[in-house]
PDB file of C-alpha atoms and ligand atoms in Angstrom:
ATOM      1  CA  MET A   1       5.117  33.432  15.167  1.00  0.00           C
ATOM      2  CA  PRO A   2       3.573  31.115  12.607  1.00  0.00           C
ATOM      3  CA  ILE A   3       5.814  29.883   9.872  1.00  0.00           C
ATOM      4  CA  ARG A   4       4.696  31.271   6.537  1.00  0.00           C
ATOM      5  CA  ARG A   5       5.702  29.780   3.262  1.00  0.00           C
ATOM      6  CA  VAL A   6       6.935  32.375   0.808  1.00  0.00           C
ATOM      7  CA  GLN A   7       6.016  31.479  -2.745  1.00  0.00           C
ATOM      8  CA  GLU A   8       8.408  33.744  -4.565  1.00  0.00           C
ATOM      9  CA  ALA A   9      11.635  35.272  -3.396  1.00  0.00           C
ATOM     10  CA  PRO A  10      10.741  38.801  -2.302  1.00  0.00           C
ATOM     11  CA  ALA A  11      12.485  41.705  -3.959  1.00  0.00           C
ATOM     12  CA  PRO A  12      15.555  42.833  -2.043  1.00  0.00           C
ATOM     13  CA  LEU A  13      14.983  45.771   0.239  1.00  0.00           C
ATOM     14  CA  GLY A  14      18.286  47.538  -0.269  1.00  0.00           C
ATOM     15  CA  ILE A  15      18.587  47.610   3.505  1.00  0.00           C
ATOM     16  CA  ARG A  16      20.323  44.888   5.427  1.00  0.00           C
ATOM     17  CA  HIS A  17      20.766  43.779   8.980  1.00  0.00           C
ATOM     18  CA  GLY A  18      23.390  45.979  10.671  1.00  0.00           C
ATOM     19  CA  ASP A  19      22.943  48.968   8.352  1.00  0.00           C
ATOM     20  CA  ILE A  20      22.576  52.405   9.902  1.00  0.00           C
ATOM     21  CA  VAL A  21      19.350  53.991   8.753  1.00  0.00           C
ATOM     22  CA  LYS A  22      17.410  57.180   9.336  1.00  0.00           C
ATOM     23  CA  VAL A  23      13.677  57.132   9.960  1.00  0.00           C
ATOM     24  CA  MET A  24      12.093  59.534   7.506  1.00  0.00           C
ATOM     25  CA  SER A  25       8.477  59.525   8.598  1.00  0.00           C
ATOM     26  CA  GLY A  26       6.178  58.266  11.279  1.00  0.00           C
ATOM     27  CA  ARG A  27       6.359  58.499  15.038  1.00  0.00           C
ATOM     28  CA  SER A  28      10.149  58.093  15.201  1.00  0.00           C
ATOM     29  CA  LYS A  29      10.870  60.542  12.379  1.00  0.00           C
ATOM     30  CA  GLY A  30      14.458  61.794  12.412  1.00  0.00           C
ATOM     31  CA  LYS A  31      15.864  58.984  14.526  1.00  0.00           C
ATOM     32  CA  THR A  32      18.853  57.036  13.378  1.00  0.00           C
ATOM     33  CA  GLY A  33      19.818  53.575  14.426  1.00  0.00           C
ATOM     34  CA  LYS A  34      21.101  50.202  13.464  1.00  0.00           C
ATOM     35  CA  VAL A  35      18.830  47.793  11.624  1.00  0.00           C
ATOM     36  CA  LEU A  36      18.061  44.942  13.993  1.00  0.00           C
ATOM     37  CA  THR A  37      15.817  42.758  11.875  1.00  0.00           C
ATOM     38  CA  VAL A  38      14.735  42.688   8.244  1.00  0.00           C
ATOM     39  CA  ASP A  39      11.533  41.105   6.978  1.00  0.00           C
ATOM     40  CA  PRO A  40      11.699  41.056   3.167  1.00  0.00           C
ATOM     41  CA  ALA A  41       8.281  39.401   2.859  1.00  0.00           C
ATOM     42  CA  LYS A  42       6.505  42.143   4.793  1.00  0.00           C
ATOM     43  CA  ARG A  43       8.993  44.793   3.639  1.00  0.00           C
ATOM     44  CA  ARG A  44       9.528  45.886   7.202  1.00  0.00           C
ATOM     45  CA  VAL A  45      12.565  46.450   9.362  1.00  0.00           C
ATOM     46  CA  THR A  46      13.142  47.123  13.032  1.00  0.00           C
ATOM     47  CA  VAL A  47      15.552  49.898  13.928  1.00  0.00           C
ATOM     48  CA  GLU A  48      17.393  50.222  17.216  1.00  0.00           C
ATOM     49  CA  HIS A  49      15.662  52.731  19.547  1.00  0.00           C
ATOM     50  CA  ALA A  50      13.057  53.653  16.924  1.00  0.00           C
ATOM     51  CA  ASN A  51       9.314  53.045  17.011  1.00  0.00           C
ATOM     52  CA  ILE A  52       9.380  51.662  20.552  1.00  0.00           C
ATOM     53  CA  ILE A  53       6.218  49.766  21.289  1.00  0.00           C
ATOM     54  CA  LYS A  54       4.966  48.506  24.603  1.00  0.00           C
ATOM     55  CA  LYS A  55       4.341  44.841  24.536  1.00  0.00           C
ATOM     56  CA  HIS A  56       2.215  43.325  27.244  1.00  0.00           C
ATOM     57  CA  THR A  57       3.534  39.944  28.190  1.00  0.00           C
ATOM     58  CA  ARG A  58       2.141  37.263  30.412  1.00  0.00           C
ATOM     59  CA  ALA A  59       4.496  35.534  32.785  1.00  0.00           C
ATOM     60  CA  ASN A  60       5.676  32.148  31.566  1.00  0.00           C
ATOM     61  CA  PRO A  61       7.949  30.600  34.196  1.00  0.00           C
ATOM     62  CA  SER A  62       8.877  27.607  32.023  1.00  0.00           C
ATOM     63  CA  LYS A  63      10.369  29.977  29.429  1.00  0.00           C
ATOM     64  CA  ASN A  64      11.746  32.285  32.122  1.00  0.00           C
ATOM     65  CA  VAL A  65       9.570  35.148  30.869  1.00  0.00           C
ATOM     66  CA  ARG A  66       8.434  37.698  33.384  1.00  0.00           C
ATOM     67  CA  GLY A  67       5.021  39.233  32.978  1.00  0.00           C
ATOM     68  CA  GLY A  68       4.492  42.929  32.517  1.00  0.00           C
ATOM     69  CA  ILE A  69       5.092  45.603  29.946  1.00  0.00           C
ATOM     70  CA  LEU A  70       8.092  45.097  27.732  1.00  0.00           C
ATOM     71  CA  GLU A  71       9.416  47.899  25.571  1.00  0.00           C
ATOM     72  CA  LYS A  72      10.791  46.835  22.245  1.00  0.00           C
ATOM     73  CA  GLU A  73      11.388  48.077  18.743  1.00  0.00           C
ATOM     74  CA  GLY A  74       8.373  47.805  16.464  1.00  0.00           C
ATOM     75  CA  PRO A  75       8.535  47.154  12.731  1.00  0.00           C
ATOM     76  CA  ILE A  76       8.790  50.110  10.344  1.00  0.00           C
ATOM     77  CA  HIS A  77       7.987  49.884   6.648  1.00  0.00           C
ATOM     78  CA  VAL A  78      11.141  50.146   4.521  1.00  0.00           C
ATOM     79  CA  SER A  79       9.682  53.067   2.604  1.00  0.00           C
ATOM     80  CA  ASN A  80       9.866  55.070   5.832  1.00  0.00           C
ATOM     81  CA  VAL A  81      13.570  54.558   6.411  1.00  0.00           C
ATOM     82  CA  MET A  82      16.631  55.435   4.370  1.00  0.00           C
ATOM     83  CA  LEU A  83      20.220  54.270   4.504  1.00  0.00           C
ATOM     84  CA  LEU A  84      22.712  56.555   6.154  1.00  0.00           C
ATOM     85  CA  CYS A  85      25.990  56.694   4.303  1.00  0.00           C
ATOM     86  CA  PRO A  86      29.125  56.231   6.422  1.00  0.00           C
ATOM     87  CA  GLY A  87      31.081  58.275   3.875  1.00  0.00           C
ATOM     88  CA  CYS A  88      29.061  61.468   3.464  1.00  0.00           C
ATOM     89  CA  GLY A  89      26.793  61.119   6.495  1.00  0.00           C
ATOM     90  CA  LYS A  90      23.665  61.776   4.467  1.00  0.00           C
ATOM     91  CA  HIS A  91      20.637  59.629   3.875  1.00  0.00           C
ATOM     92  CA  THR A  92      20.913  57.957   0.534  1.00  0.00           C
ATOM     93  CA  ARG A  93      19.787  55.167  -1.679  1.00  0.00           C
ATOM     94  CA  ALA A  94      22.156  52.334  -2.339  1.00  0.00           C
ATOM     95  CA  GLY A  95      23.357  51.746  -5.848  1.00  0.00           C
ATOM     96  CA  HIS A  96      24.959  48.517  -6.923  1.00  0.00           C
ATOM     97  CA  THR A  97      28.332  48.102  -8.475  1.00  0.00           C
ATOM     98  CA  THR A  98      30.794  45.370  -9.240  1.00  0.00           C
ATOM     99  CA  LEU A  99      34.328  45.748  -7.931  1.00  0.00           C
ATOM    100  CA  PRO A 100      37.318  45.013 -10.180  1.00  0.00           C
ATOM    101  CA  ASP A 101      37.723  41.635  -8.457  1.00  0.00           C
ATOM    102  CA  GLY A 102      34.178  40.694  -9.447  1.00  0.00           C
ATOM    103  CA  THR A 103      32.437  41.020  -6.087  1.00  0.00           C
ATOM    104  CA  LYS A 104      29.158  42.883  -6.049  1.00  0.00           C
ATOM    105  CA  THR A 105      28.731  45.648  -3.537  1.00  0.00           C
ATOM    106  CA  ARG A 106      26.417  48.485  -2.641  1.00  0.00           C
ATOM    107  CA  VAL A 107      27.533  52.075  -3.009  1.00  0.00           C
ATOM    108  CA  CYS A 108      26.246  55.448  -1.912  1.00  0.00           C
ATOM    109  CA  ARG A 109      24.615  57.198  -4.842  1.00  0.00           C
ATOM    110  CA  ARG A 110      25.865  60.543  -3.549  1.00  0.00           C
ATOM    111  CA  CYS A 111      29.540  59.921  -2.831  1.00  0.00           C
ATOM    112  CA  ASN A 112      30.216  56.380  -4.128  1.00  0.00           C
ATOM    113  CA  THR A 113      31.423  55.098  -0.755  1.00  0.00           C
ATOM    114  CA  THR A 114      30.962  51.360  -0.642  1.00  0.00           C
ATOM    115  CA  PHE A 115      28.887  49.747   2.087  1.00  0.00           C
ATOM    116  CA  GLU A 116      30.924  46.799   3.108  1.00  0.00           C
ATOM    117  CA  HIS A 117      29.440  43.856   4.951  1.00  0.00           C
TER     118      HIS A 117
HETATM  119 ZN1  LIG B 201      27.714  58.920   0.720  1.00  0.00          ZN
END
């Protein structure tokens, strides 16, 4: 992938690597999985087992890559996924709060469970 220079820091997505999310629309609608990668610049994420795409690869022995069709997770726009709350089990938006000790954290807007990372 080409390296792209980002001029301004992109707005945070509210979804982070390792979060459990639910796919709300698109081909993998209804699936839940762990966020594997986050691309704030493109506002896209990849979710475990969701939006599987077939990637055709050419064999490259020097990189130990076998040719053929590889199945992997494709990127999904963040607007099509929502966080799943570990506390109430529902899809939610993350709110932000500051704990008494001063650390900032994300909380479930439904049940106020904190998402700790
Ligand atoms: Zn909750």
